[in-house]
Amino acid sequence: MKCIKYFLSCKFNYDLMICSDAGPNYASSYGWQTQYISSLSDSNANICIIDNRIETDEFCLLQNALSKSDSLFLLKFVDSDFRCIEQPYVKFIFSLQPQHNLFFLSPYHPVELGEELVQKHGSSHFINIPYAYDESREINIPLKNKKKRILLSGRIDPDGYPLRHRIHKETYRKLWSFFKVSYLKHSGYPDIGLPLMHNYINQKYIDLIAQHCFMLVTPSRINYELLKYSECAYGGSVPVGKKPSSFNHMPRNLFFEIDENDIRSSINELFRIPYQDLKLMANGYRQWMRENRNPKYLNTLLLLQLENLFNG
């Protein structure tokens, strides 16, 4: 049995995070034990996964363990956008030279900076495992008891999230979309020193989703399966927007795709769908996430990608 452990920063304040895309809650969703990175060199883990929020003066702990241990080290890599190249953790990752036990673990497929890592270290050293789906976070509210509105939330950034930006622009303060869309501005990032704009974060955000019949879910500019796709299923809402490339095998009847060339007509069509059909869509989407993003399945995928290294 391979022992997987997830190593956290000793200094970063995970309580300030607005969602579970890193830190102890991220590790818990996969069922991984956690330790602090200060104990990395003494760990008995076969597979050591390093959280992407470790701080600059903790990089040396990782470098020391890499040079002395036969364990496999998977450095969590999230910020693939070229604009993130100056971030200290990203710069550190790109300073590392290829070695047999150094890998990169990402919830996203390799593009832009991720593609550069693949070119430098090889495709077998870049492991793509989507966000795990945690059934314990599900909220069950009958669809007919929800507000029949689309919850549009997150950053309105035309470069980072072009479709979300377009839908916001074409619906916000428009007569035709009154009572069809609810808006929640981005909460900000208190974990990096920015002010918190509202308290709809973590579980309170899931609670808010659960009050809405529909949730807008769109990928980033580079077509990522963002955490929002899991959060929509936690809330039991109908997914509306655009599927990421990782959803290519999802049945079409489980996701309402907005026509990017006619957003108004597309949204009006959505509001004509009978409740019974919407219920089937929301329940089917949640079940698909349970099956295709469940932690046992994802851990199996992870070990399969590393299996040859252990057997060799």
mmCIF file of C-alpha atoms in Angstrom, residues 150-151 163-164 167 213-220 223-233 237-260 266 269-270 273 277-289 293:
data_model
loop_
_atom_site.group_PDB
_atom_site.id
_atom_site.type_symbol
_atom_site.label_atom_id
_atom_site.label_comp_id
_atom_site.label_asym_id
_atom_site.label_seq_id
_atom_site.Cartn_x
_atom_site.Cartn_y
_atom_site.Cartn_z
ATOM 1 C CA ILE A 150 -28.953 32.189 -12.451
ATOM 2 C CA LEU A 151 -26.283 32.917 -9.851
ATOM 3 C CA LEU A 163 -17.556 34.166 -21.465
ATOM 4 C CA ARG A 164 -18.476 35.100 -17.883
ATOM 5 C CA ILE A 167 -22.781 37.158 -20.085
ATOM 6 C CA CYS A 213 -32.094 27.042 -9.371
ATOM 7 C CA PHE A 214 -29.241 27.782 -11.803
ATOM 8 C CA MET A 215 -25.538 28.547 -11.476
ATOM 9 C CA LEU A 216 -23.367 30.068 -14.172
ATOM 10 C CA VAL A 217 -20.261 27.927 -14.629
ATOM 11 C CA THR A 218 -17.778 28.843 -17.341
ATOM 12 C CA PRO A 219 -14.156 27.800 -17.813
ATOM 13 C CA SER A 220 -11.262 30.196 -17.717
ATOM 14 C CA ASN A 223 -10.595 26.113 -20.655
ATOM 15 C CA TYR A 224 -10.042 24.918 -17.081
ATOM 16 C CA GLU A 225 -12.457 22.880 -14.993
ATOM 17 C CA LEU A 226 -12.641 25.376 -12.161
ATOM 18 C CA LEU A 227 -13.769 24.495 -8.638
ATOM 19 C CA LYS A 228 -17.098 26.184 -9.457
ATOM 20 C CA TYR A 229 -18.136 23.071 -11.406
ATOM 21 C CA SER A 230 -17.987 21.028 -8.186
ATOM 22 C CA GLU A 231 -19.582 23.791 -6.129
ATOM 23 C CA CYS A 232 -22.574 23.888 -8.491
ATOM 24 C CA ALA A 233 -23.202 20.185 -7.823
ATOM 25 C CA SER A 237 -28.230 23.639 -8.971
ATOM 26 C CA VAL A 238 -28.547 23.294 -12.738
ATOM 27 C CA PRO A 239 -25.196 24.013 -14.442
ATOM 28 C CA VAL A 240 -25.511 26.785 -17.017
ATOM 29 C CA GLY A 241 -22.747 28.157 -19.235
ATOM 30 C CA LYS A 242 -20.026 26.176 -20.953
ATOM 31 C CA LYS A 243 -18.406 22.835 -20.314
ATOM 32 C CA PRO A 244 -14.618 22.706 -19.963
ATOM 33 C CA SER A 245 -12.653 20.333 -22.203
ATOM 34 C CA SER A 246 -12.464 17.802 -19.354
ATOM 35 C CA PHE A 247 -16.263 17.373 -19.578
ATOM 36 C CA ASN A 248 -16.209 16.156 -23.191
ATOM 37 C CA HIS A 249 -17.676 12.772 -22.239
ATOM 38 C CA MET A 250 -20.456 14.255 -20.083
ATOM 39 C CA PRO A 251 -23.938 13.592 -21.569
ATOM 40 C CA ARG A 252 -25.340 16.721 -23.202
ATOM 41 C CA ASN A 253 -28.635 16.559 -21.280
ATOM 42 C CA LEU A 254 -26.880 17.157 -17.934
ATOM 43 C CA PHE A 255 -25.590 20.635 -18.746
ATOM 44 C CA PHE A 256 -27.283 23.672 -20.294
ATOM 45 C CA GLU A 257 -24.798 25.257 -22.681
ATOM 46 C CA ILE A 258 -25.405 28.913 -23.449
ATOM 47 C CA ASP A 259 -25.178 29.865 -27.096
ATOM 48 C CA GLU A 260 -22.312 32.364 -27.086
ATOM 49 C CA SER A 266 -30.386 31.064 -24.974
ATOM 50 C CA GLU A 269 -34.913 29.200 -23.658
ATOM 51 C CA LEU A 270 -33.505 28.007 -20.337
ATOM 52 C CA ILE A 273 -37.660 24.315 -19.553
ATOM 53 C CA ASP A 277 -36.625 18.373 -16.755
ATOM 54 C CA LEU A 278 -34.524 20.825 -14.734
ATOM 55 C CA LYS A 279 -34.687 18.463 -11.759
ATOM 56 C CA LEU A 280 -33.415 15.595 -13.909
ATOM 57 C CA MET A 281 -30.605 17.822 -15.139
ATOM 58 C CA ALA A 282 -29.505 18.951 -11.654
ATOM 59 C CA ASN A 283 -29.696 15.438 -10.186
ATOM 60 C CA GLY A 284 -27.955 13.884 -13.173
ATOM 61 C CA TYR A 285 -25.161 16.429 -13.070
ATOM 62 C CA ARG A 286 -24.594 15.802 -9.351
ATOM 63 C CA GLN A 287 -24.525 12.045 -9.933
ATOM 64 C CA TRP A 288 -22.022 12.452 -12.784
ATOM 65 C CA MET A 289 -19.737 14.459 -10.507
ATOM 66 C CA ARG A 293 -14.742 13.064 -9.531
#
